[in-house]
CSV table of C-alpha atoms in Angstrom, one decimal:
chain,number,residue,atom,x,y,z
A,249,MET,CA,9.5,16.2,82.0
A,250,ILE,CA,10.6,14.3,79.0
A,251,ASN,CA,6.5,13.5,79.4
A,252,LEU,CA,5.5,16.9,79.7
A,253,LEU,CA,7.7,17.9,76.6
A,254,SER,CA,6.6,15.3,74.1
A,255,LEU,CA,3.3,16.8,75.0
A,256,LEU,CA,2.9,20.0,74.0
A,257,SER,CA,5.2,18.8,71.5
A,258,ILE,CA,1.8,16.8,70.5
A,259,SER,CA,-0.3,20.0,71.1
A,260,ARG,CA,1.8,22.5,69.0
A,261,LEU,CA,1.8,19.6,65.7
A,262,PHE,CA,-2.1,19.4,66.6
A,263,GLU,CA,-2.4,23.0,66.1
A,264,MET,CA,-0.9,23.3,63.3
A,265,VAL,CA,-3.0,20.4,61.4
A,266,VAL,CA,-5.9,22.9,62.7
A,267,LYS,CA,-5.1,26.1,61.1
A,268,TYR,CA,-3.6,23.7,57.9
A,269,PHE,CA,-7.4,22.5,57.7
A,270,ASP,CA,-8.9,25.2,58.5
A,271,ALA,CA,-6.9,27.3,56.0
A,272,PHE,CA,-8.1,25.5,53.5
A,273,LEU,CA,-12.2,25.4,54.3
A,274,ASN,CA,-13.3,28.1,52.6
A,275,LEU,CA,-12.0,26.8,48.9
A,276,ILE,CA,-14.2,23.8,48.4
A,277,PRO,CA,-17.5,26.0,47.0
A,278,LEU,CA,-19.3,23.4,48.8
A,279,SER,CA,-23.3,25.5,48.2
A,280,PHE,CA,-22.8,26.0,44.8
A,281,VAL,CA,-21.6,22.9,43.3
A,282,LEU,CA,-23.9,21.2,45.9
A,283,GLY,CA,-26.5,23.8,45.3
A,284,PHE,CA,-26.0,23.8,41.5
A,285,TYR,CA,-26.8,19.5,41.5
A,286,VAL,CA,-29.9,19.4,43.6
A,287,SER,CA,-31.4,22.2,41.1
A,288,TYR,CA,-30.5,20.1,38.0
A,289,VAL,CA,-31.6,16.6,39.8
A,290,ALA,CA,-35.0,18.5,40.8
A,291,SER,CA,-35.7,20.2,37.6
A,292,ARG,CA,-35.2,17.1,35.7
A,293,TRP,CA,-37.2,14.6,38.2
A,294,TRP,CA,-39.9,17.1,37.7
A,295,GLN,CA,-40.0,16.9,33.7
A,296,GLN,CA,-40.0,12.7,33.9
A,297,PHE,CA,-43.1,13.4,35.5
A,298,LEU,CA,-44.2,15.6,33.1
A,299,ALA,CA,-42.7,13.1,30.3
A,300,ILE,CA,-45.1,10.0,31.2
A,301,PRO,CA,-48.5,10.3,28.7
A,302,TRP,CA,-51.7,10.3,30.3
A,303,PRO,CA,-54.2,8.7,27.9
A,304,ASP,CA,-57.2,11.1,29.2
A,305,LYS,CA,-56.9,13.3,26.2
A,306,LEU,CA,-56.6,10.1,23.6
A,307,PHE,CA,-59.9,8.7,25.2
A,308,HIS,CA,-61.8,11.6,24.2
A,309,SER,CA,-61.4,12.2,21.0
A,310,ILE,CA,-61.4,7.9,19.8
A,311,ALA,CA,-65.0,8.4,21.7
A,312,CYS,CA,-65.7,11.6,20.3
A,313,PHE,CA,-64.7,10.4,16.2
A,314,VAL,CA,-65.5,6.7,16.5
A,315,GLN,CA,-69.2,6.9,16.3
A,316,GLY,CA,-71.6,3.8,17.1
A,317,PHE,CA,-72.5,1.5,20.0
A,318,ASP,CA,-72.9,-2.0,18.1
A,319,GLU,CA,-70.0,-4.5,19.5
A,320,GLU,CA,-68.0,-3.6,16.3
A,321,SER,CA,-67.3,0.4,16.9
A,322,ARG,CA,-66.9,-1.4,20.2
A,323,ILE,CA,-63.9,-3.5,19.8
A,324,LEU,CA,-62.7,-1.0,18.4
A,325,ARG,CA,-62.5,1.5,20.6
A,326,ARG,CA,-61.5,-0.6,22.9
A,327,SER,CA,-58.4,-2.4,21.2
A,328,LEU,CA,-57.0,1.2,19.9
A,329,MET,CA,-57.0,2.2,23.9
A,330,ARG,CA,-55.2,-1.0,25.0
A,331,TYR,CA,-53.1,-0.6,22.2
A,332,MET,CA,-51.6,2.7,23.5
A,333,ASN,CA,-51.7,1.3,27.1
A,334,LEU,CA,-49.7,-1.8,25.9
A,335,ALA,CA,-47.0,0.7,24.6
A,336,LEU,CA,-47.0,2.3,28.0
A,337,ILE,CA,-46.4,-0.7,29.9
A,338,LEU,CA,-44.0,-2.3,27.7
A,339,VAL,CA,-41.9,0.9,27.5
A,340,LEU,CA,-42.2,1.1,31.6
A,341,ARG,CA,-40.8,-3.0,32.1
A,342,SER,CA,-37.7,-1.8,30.6
A,343,ILE,CA,-36.8,1.2,32.9
A,344,SER,CA,-38.8,1.1,36.0
A,345,SER,CA,-38.0,-2.1,38.3
A,346,ALA,CA,-41.2,-1.9,40.1
A,347,VAL,CA,-43.0,-2.4,36.7
A,348,LYS,CA,-40.5,-5.7,36.1
A,349,GLN,CA,-41.5,-6.6,38.5
A,350,ARG,CA,-45.0,-7.2,38.3
A,351,PHE,CA,-44.8,-8.1,34.4
A,352,PRO,CA,-41.8,-10.0,34.7
A,353,ASN,CA,-42.5,-11.7,30.7
A,354,LEU,CA,-44.9,-11.5,28.5
A,355,GLU,CA,-46.7,-14.2,29.9
A,356,HIS,CA,-47.4,-11.5,32.7
A,357,VAL,CA,-48.8,-8.9,30.3
A,358,VAL,CA,-51.7,-11.6,28.8
A,359,GLU,CA,-52.3,-12.7,32.0
A,360,ALA,CA,-53.3,-9.4,32.8
A,361,GLY,CA,-55.3,-8.9,29.5
A,362,PHE,CA,-53.9,-6.7,28.3
A,363,MET,CA,-52.5,-8.7,25.2
A,364,THR,CA,-53.8,-11.5,23.3
A,365,ASN,CA,-51.5,-15.0,22.7
A,366,GLN,CA,-51.7,-13.9,19.4
A,367,GLU,CA,-50.6,-10.6,19.5
A,368,LYS,CA,-48.1,-12.1,22.0
A,369,GLU,CA,-47.0,-14.2,19.0
A,370,LEU,CA,-47.3,-12.0,16.1
A,371,PHE,CA,-45.0,-9.1,18.8
A,372,SER,CA,-42.1,-11.6,20.0
A,373,ALA,CA,-41.5,-12.2,16.0
A,374,VAL,CA,-39.7,-9.2,15.6
A,375,PRO,CA,-36.7,-9.2,16.1
A,376,SER,CA,-35.6,-6.9,19.5
A,377,ASN,CA,-31.7,-7.5,19.6
A,378,GLU,CA,-30.8,-4.2,18.9
A,379,PHE,CA,-33.3,-1.7,19.5
A,380,ASN,CA,-36.4,-1.8,22.0
A,381,THR,CA,-39.8,-2.6,20.3
A,382,TYR,CA,-42.1,-1.2,22.5
A,383,TRP,CA,-43.7,0.7,20.0
A,384,ILE,CA,-45.2,-2.1,17.4
A,385,PRO,CA,-48.7,-1.8,19.9
A,386,CYS,CA,-48.3,1.7,18.1
A,387,THR,CA,-48.1,0.6,14.6
A,388,TRP,CA,-50.5,-1.8,15.2
A,389,PHE,CA,-52.8,1.7,16.4
A,390,VAL,CA,-52.0,3.4,12.9
A,391,TYR,CA,-53.1,0.8,11.0
A,392,ARG,CA,-57.2,0.3,12.8
A,393,ILE,CA,-57.6,4.0,13.0
A,394,GLN,CA,-56.5,3.7,9.1
A,395,GLU,CA,-58.9,0.7,8.3
A,396,ALA,CA,-62.2,2.9,10.0
A,397,SER,CA,-61.0,5.9,8.0
A,398,LYS,CA,-61.0,4.0,5.0
A,399,LYS,CA,-65.1,2.5,6.3
A,400,GLY,CA,-66.3,5.4,7.2
A,401,LYS,CA,-65.8,5.0,10.9
A,402,LEU,CA,-64.9,8.5,11.5
A,403,LEU,CA,-67.4,11.3,12.0
A,404,ASN,CA,-66.4,13.4,9.9
A,405,ALA,CA,-63.3,14.5,8.1
A,406,TYR,CA,-61.2,16.1,10.6
A,407,ALA,CA,-61.7,13.1,12.6
A,408,LEU,CA,-58.5,10.9,11.6
A,409,ASP,CA,-56.0,14.1,11.8
A,410,THR,CA,-57.3,15.5,15.8
A,411,ILE,CA,-56.7,10.9,16.8
A,412,MET,CA,-53.5,10.8,14.9
A,413,ARG,CA,-52.1,14.8,17.1
A,414,GLU,CA,-53.0,12.8,19.6
A,415,PHE,CA,-51.2,9.1,19.1
A,416,CYS,CA,-48.4,11.4,18.3
A,417,ASP,CA,-48.4,12.9,21.7
A,418,PHE,CA,-48.2,9.7,23.5
A,419,ARG,CA,-46.9,8.0,21.5
A,420,ALA,CA,-43.4,10.9,22.0
A,421,LYS,CA,-43.7,10.9,25.6
A,422,CYS,CA,-43.6,7.2,25.4
A,423,GLY,CA,-40.3,7.3,23.8
A,424,LEU,CA,-38.9,10.3,25.6
A,425,LEU,CA,-39.3,8.1,29.3
A,426,TRP,CA,-37.4,5.6,27.5
A,427,CYS,CA,-34.8,8.3,26.7
A,428,TYR,CA,-34.6,9.6,30.3
A,429,ASP,CA,-33.7,6.2,31.3
A,430,TRP,CA,-30.8,5.8,28.6
A,431,VAL,CA,-29.3,9.4,29.1
A,432,SER,CA,-29.0,9.5,32.9
A,433,ILE,CA,-27.0,12.2,35.0
A,434,PRO,CA,-23.4,11.2,34.5
A,435,MET,CA,-21.8,9.0,37.1
A,436,VAL,CA,-18.9,10.7,37.9
A,437,TYR,CA,-20.8,14.2,38.7
A,438,THR,CA,-22.1,12.4,41.1
A,439,GLN,CA,-19.4,11.8,42.2
A,440,VAL,CA,-17.9,14.5,42.6
A,441,VAL,CA,-20.7,16.1,44.7
A,442,THR,CA,-20.8,13.7,46.9
A,443,LEU,CA,-16.8,13.5,47.2
A,444,ALA,CA,-16.8,17.3,48.0
A,445,THR,CA,-19.4,16.8,50.7
A,446,TYR,CA,-17.6,14.1,53.0
A,447,LEU,CA,-14.5,15.8,52.1
A,448,PHE,CA,-15.6,19.2,53.8
A,449,PHE,CA,-17.5,18.0,56.6
A,450,ILE,CA,-14.0,15.9,57.1
A,451,PHE,CA,-12.1,18.9,56.9
A,452,THR,CA,-14.5,21.1,59.0
A,453,VAL,CA,-14.3,18.9,61.8
A,454,ILE,CA,-10.6,18.9,61.9
A,455,GLY,CA,-10.2,22.7,61.5
A,456,ARG,CA,-13.1,24.3,64.3
A,457,GLN,CA,-11.5,22.6,67.0
A,458,LYS,CA,-10.5,25.0,69.1
A,459,ILE,CA,-6.7,26.0,69.9
A,460,ASP,CA,-5.4,27.7,73.4
A,461,THR,CA,-2.2,29.4,71.3
A,462,LEU,CA,-4.0,32.5,69.7
A,463,ARG,CA,-4.3,36.0,70.9
A,464,LYS,CA,-7.6,37.6,72.1
A,465,GLY,CA,-9.2,39.1,69.0
A,466,GLU,CA,-6.9,37.6,66.6
A,467,TYR,CA,-8.5,35.5,63.3
A,468,MET,CA,-7.9,32.0,62.1
A,469,ARG,CA,-6.8,32.0,58.3
A,470,SER,CA,-10.1,31.2,57.0
A,471,GLY,CA,-11.3,34.4,58.2
A,472,ARG,CA,-13.3,32.6,61.1
A,473,MET,CA,-13.1,34.2,64.6
A,474,PRO,CA,-12.2,31.2,67.9
A,475,MET,CA,-14.5,31.2,70.0
A,476,ASP,CA,-14.0,31.2,73.6
A,477,ILE,CA,-15.9,28.6,74.6
A,478,ASP,CA,-15.4,24.9,74.2
A,479,LEU,CA,-18.4,23.2,73.8
A,480,TYR,CA,-18.5,19.4,74.0
A,481,ILE,CA,-21.4,19.5,71.1
A,482,PRO,CA,-20.0,21.8,67.8
A,483,ILE,CA,-24.2,22.5,67.8
A,484,TYR,CA,-23.7,24.9,64.3
A,485,THR,CA,-21.3,22.0,62.2
A,486,ILE,CA,-23.5,19.0,62.9
A,487,LEU,CA,-26.7,21.7,61.8
A,488,GLN,CA,-24.6,22.1,58.8
A,489,PHE,CA,-23.6,19.1,58.2
A,490,PHE,CA,-27.8,18.1,59.0
A,491,PHE,CA,-28.6,20.9,56.2
A,492,PHE,CA,-25.5,19.2,53.6
A,493,MET,CA,-25.7,15.9,53.7
A,494,GLY,CA,-29.4,16.5,53.3
A,495,LEU,CA,-29.6,18.4,50.0
A,496,LEU,CA,-27.5,15.3,49.0
A,497,LYS,CA,-29.4,12.6,50.1
A,498,VAL,CA,-32.4,14.5,47.9
A,499,ALA,CA,-30.7,15.2,45.1
A,500,GLU,CA,-29.6,11.1,45.4
A,501,GLN,CA,-33.4,9.6,45.7
A,502,LEU,CA,-35.2,11.7,43.2
A,503,ILE,CA,-32.4,10.3,40.5
A,504,ASN,CA,-34.2,7.5,39.5
A,505,PRO,CA,-37.6,8.1,40.0
A,506,PHE,CA,-39.1,4.7,38.2
A,507,GLY,CA,-37.7,2.7,41.1
A,508,ASP,CA,-39.5,0.6,43.4
A,509,ASP,CA,-39.0,2.9,46.8
A,510,ASP,CA,-41.5,4.6,48.8
A,511,GLU,CA,-40.8,8.0,47.0
A,512,ASP,CA,-41.2,7.3,43.7
A,513,PHE,CA,-43.6,7.5,41.1
A,514,GLU,CA,-46.1,4.6,41.4
A,515,LEU,CA,-46.0,3.5,38.3
A,516,ASN,CA,-48.1,0.5,39.2
A,517,TRP,CA,-51.2,2.5,40.2
A,518,LEU,CA,-51.2,4.9,36.8
A,519,LEU,CA,-51.3,2.2,34.7
A,520,ASP,CA,-54.3,1.1,36.5
A,521,ARG,CA,-55.6,3.6,36.2
A,522,HIS,CA,-55.0,4.4,32.6
A,523,MET,CA,-56.5,1.2,31.8
A,524,LYS,CA,-59.6,2.1,33.2
A,525,ALA,CA,-60.3,5.1,32.6
A,526,SER,CA,-59.9,4.5,28.6
A,527,PHE,CA,-62.0,1.7,28.7
A,528,LEU,CA,-64.9,3.6,30.8
A,529,GLY,CA,-64.1,6.4,29.1
A,530,CYS,CA,-64.0,5.6,25.2
A,531,ASP,CA,-66.6,2.7,26.1
A,532,ILE,CA,-68.9,2.5,28.8
A,533,LEU,CA,-69.7,5.6,29.9
A,534,MET,CA,-70.8,6.3,26.2
A,535,ASP,CA,-73.9,3.6,26.1
A,536,PRO,CA,-76.5,6.1,25.5
A,537,ASP,CA,-78.0,4.5,28.3
A,538,ARG,CA,-76.2,5.8,30.7
A,539,ILE,CA,-75.9,9.4,29.5
A,540,PRO,CA,-78.1,12.5,31.3
A,541,PRO,CA,-81.1,13.9,29.3
A,542,LEU,CA,-80.7,17.9,29.1
A,543,VAL,CA,-82.7,19.8,31.7
A,544,LYS,CA,-82.9,22.9,33.0
A,545,ASP,CA,-80.6,24.1,35.2
A,546,PHE,CA,-80.8,24.9,39.0
A,547,TYR,CA,-79.7,28.7,37.8
A,548,TRP,CA,-82.6,28.9,35.1
A,549,ASP,CA,-83.1,32.8,34.0
A,550,LYS,CA,-81.4,34.3,36.8
A,551,GLN,CA,-79.1,36.4,36.6
A,552,ASN,CA,-77.9,37.1,39.3
A,553,CYS,CA,-76.9,33.3,40.8
A,554,PRO,CA,-76.3,32.9,44.8
A,555,ILE,CA,-73.6,29.9,44.8
A,556,PRO,CA,-73.8,28.6,48.5
A,557,TYR,CA,-71.5,28.3,50.7
A,558,THR,CA,-71.5,25.6,53.5
A,559,GLU,CA,-70.8,27.7,57.2
A,560,ALA,CA,-66.9,25.9,57.3
A,561,SER,CA,-66.0,27.7,54.7
A,562,MET,CA,-67.7,30.8,54.3
A,563,HIS,CA,-65.2,33.3,55.9
A,564,PHE,CA,-63.2,31.8,52.5
A,565,LYS,CA,-65.2,33.9,50.9
A,566,ARG,CA,-64.0,37.3,49.7
A,567,LYS,CA,-65.5,40.5,47.6
A,568,THR,CA,-64.8,40.8,44.6
A,569,TYR,CA,-61.8,42.3,43.2
A,570,LYS,CA,-62.3,44.9,40.4
A,571,GLY,CA,-59.0,46.1,39.7
A,572,SER,CA,-56.6,49.0,41.8
A,573,ALA,CA,-58.1,51.8,40.4
A,574,ASP,CA,-61.5,50.9,40.2
A,575,ASP,CA,-63.1,52.9,43.5
A,576,MET,CA,-60.4,55.7,42.7
A,577,ILE,CA,-62.3,59.3,43.4
A,578,ILE,CA,-62.0,62.0,40.1
A,579,PRO,CA,-63.1,65.2,40.9
A,580,GLU,CA,-66.0,66.8,39.8
A,581,SER,CA,-64.2,69.9,38.2
A,582,LYS,CA,-61.6,67.6,36.9
A,583,GLN,CA,-64.7,65.5,34.8
A,584,GLN,CA,-65.2,68.6,32.1
A,585,MET,CA,-64.3,67.0,28.9
A,586,VAL,CA,-62.1,69.4,27.2
A,587,PHE,CA,-60.4,69.0,23.7
A,588,PRO,CA,-56.8,69.9,24.0
A,589,GLU,CA,-55.1,72.8,22.6
A,590,ILE,CA,-52.5,73.4,20.5
A,591,GLU,CA,-49.8,76.1,20.1
A,592,GLU,CA,-49.5,77.9,17.2
A,593,GLU,CA,-45.7,78.0,15.6
A,594,SER,CA,-44.1,81.3,15.3
A,595,GLU,CA,-44.3,83.0,11.5
A,596,GLU,CA,-39.9,82.3,11.7
A,597,ASP,CA,-40.2,78.7,13.1
A,598,ASN,CA,-42.9,78.1,9.6
A,599,ASP,CA,-40.7,79.8,6.8
A,600,SER,CA,-37.8,78.0,8.5
A,601,LYS,CA,-39.3,74.9,8.2
A,602,LYS,CA,-41.0,75.3,4.8
A,603,LEU,CA,-38.0,76.9,3.3
A,604,SER,CA,-36.2,73.5,4.4
A,605,ARG,CA,-38.2,71.3,2.4
A,606,LEU,CA,-38.2,73.1,-0.4
A,607,SER,CA,-35.8,71.7,-3.1
A,608,LEU,CA,-33.0,73.2,-5.1
A,609,THR,CA,-34.8,74.0,-7.7
A,610,SER,CA,-37.5,76.2,-5.8
A,611,LEU,CA,-35.0,77.7,-3.8
A,612,LEU,CA,-33.1,79.4,-7.1
A,613,LEU,CA,-36.8,80.2,-8.3
A,614,ALA,CA,-38.2,82.1,-4.8
A,615,SER,CA,-35.2,84.0,-4.1
A,616,ASN,CA,-33.0,86.8,-5.3
A,617,SER,CA,-29.6,84.9,-4.3
A,618,THR,CA,-27.0,85.5,-6.3
A,619,LEU,CA,-25.7,82.3,-8.1
A,620,VAL,CA,-22.0,82.6,-8.5
A,621,PRO,CA,-20.8,80.4,-11.5
A,622,GLU,CA,-17.1,78.7,-10.5
A,623,THR,CA,-15.4,78.6,-13.9
A,624,PRO,CA,-12.1,77.1,-14.4
A,625,SER,CA,-9.2,78.9,-15.5
A,626,ARG,CA,-5.4,78.2,-16.3
A,627,GLY,CA,-2.9,77.3,-13.8
A,628,ASN,CA,-4.6,76.2,-10.3
A,629,SER,CA,-6.0,78.7,-9.8
A,630,ARG,CA,-9.7,79.7,-10.0
A,631,LYS,CA,-11.6,82.6,-10.4
A,632,LYS,CA,-15.3,83.1,-9.5
A,633,LYS,CA,-16.8,85.1,-11.9
A,634,PRO,CA,-20.9,86.7,-10.9
A,635,PHE,CA,-23.8,86.2,-11.7
A,636,ARG,CA,-26.1,89.5,-12.4
A,637,GLN,CA,-29.2,89.0,-10.7
A,638,GLY,CA,-32.1,89.0,-12.7
A,639,THR,CA,-35.3,86.5,-13.7
A,640,MET,CA,-34.4,82.7,-14.4
A,641,ASP,CA,-35.5,83.2,-18.2
A,642,GLU,CA,-31.6,83.3,-19.3
A,643,ILE,CA,-31.3,79.4,-17.3
A,644,ASP,CA,-31.9,76.7,-20.2
A,645,ARG,CA,-32.7,73.7,-16.8
A,646,MET,CA,-31.1,73.3,-14.0
A,647,THR,CA,-29.3,70.1,-12.1
A,648,ASN,CA,-27.7,69.1,-9.2
A,649,ASP,CA,-24.3,70.1,-9.9
A,650,GLY,CA,-25.1,73.4,-11.5
A,651,TYR,CA,-27.2,75.4,-14.8
A,652,TYR,CA,-27.5,75.5,-18.7
A,653,ILE,CA,-27.2,78.9,-20.3
A,654,SER,CA,-27.5,78.2,-24.3
A,655,GLY,CA,-25.7,74.8,-23.9
A,656,LYS,CA,-23.0,75.7,-21.7
A,657,HIS,CA,-22.9,74.4,-18.5
A,658,HIS,CA,-21.9,76.2,-15.0
A,659,PRO,CA,-21.7,74.9,-11.8
A,660,LEU,CA,-23.3,76.3,-8.6
A,661,LEU,CA,-21.8,77.4,-5.8
A,662,LEU,CA,-24.5,77.9,-3.4
A,663,TYR,CA,-23.6,80.2,0.3
A,664,PRO,CA,-25.4,77.8,2.7
A,665,PHE,CA,-27.1,80.4,5.9
A,666,PRO,CA,-28.7,79.1,8.8
A,667,THR,CA,-32.5,80.2,8.0
A,668,ARG,CA,-32.5,82.1,4.1
A,669,LEU,CA,-30.1,82.2,1.1
A,670,GLU,CA,-29.3,86.3,1.5
A,671,ALA,CA,-28.5,87.7,-1.9
A,672,LEU,CA,-25.0,88.4,-2.3
A,673,ASN,CA,-23.1,91.5,-3.4
A,674,PRO,CA,-22.0,91.1,-6.8
A,675,THR,CA,-18.7,92.7,-5.9
A,676,GLN,CA,-17.8,90.0,-3.0
């Protein structure tokens, strides 16, 4: 009997705990918190990839504007591109563990051919205790391109401006990479999201247990309707766990794409590619013997160029899109060109519009309306004296507030009407 009572008390206590955790389960807005966090991390991850500088535009500009294929010109072009790739290596050594493992110190950079021993000594002579000095090769670039401009090595006056624009873009992206590593996502933000995710599933495991004391049709405090089937494996809770924890792990993986994981950016391959492409584009492929001659192309003088397809790709060929209204058919009865008709306005409307555009003097001259001068009298009362009808010869001049007769001012009092001024009865 005692054991039965203890079991019943434990069962009631367990049901109370389940109801308690279920009641507060929806108070954690995990979908909003985790979704916003993953969206922010993914956006930052892509922006970091776009911040990686590519030297293609720069070495094409140098190949175009630094003329000559003599030894001095070739050394100049190759040195300029080597300086820029060296600056990229130096900044990546300070933010990427994968690049740091490849180049632990400057001796490895010299052995790889990105820097000479003399350049290493000049670079090491600059104190770098307070800030990163990855930009020193950029100053060498500026000096050499300025020297080439003074010696007339550049093609024209716009060459220096074009090359410097591409150089500044490359240099700015190197600085942006370093800033992304310097100003990272706040650690407390990641901790809050991680803690919210784990706590949510701890509450879920307890709050979604099946209890037998609920009546049929009765809901839990969270609004969840209890299931009649007691499943040993909570399928939907497990799926929800996979979705939320998967998003959290994705965000953790994307926070630092400059690491040495398999999903991180292949920065070492990128350095190899940049160095090889730079030397090919600005030097080797600029050899006149390696430039193909100008010939007539295959479609010379052909108005319609039948570009071939393979049998495997014929089903990709589609009809040319010309526009949504291109196949629209207009009836022949509606294709006649006509001039739009202009409806004549009524005479009364014309008179009213003309009258509204007239000035005060024109209104007085064009109508026989009575002008009623208002002369003040003694006391507060004013007496209106009608001005006799006749010609306007007696009026010396008109103003906006009255008229003058024999040098005496008479204020005007006009009676407005909807369309025209009508003559007043002198007895009024």
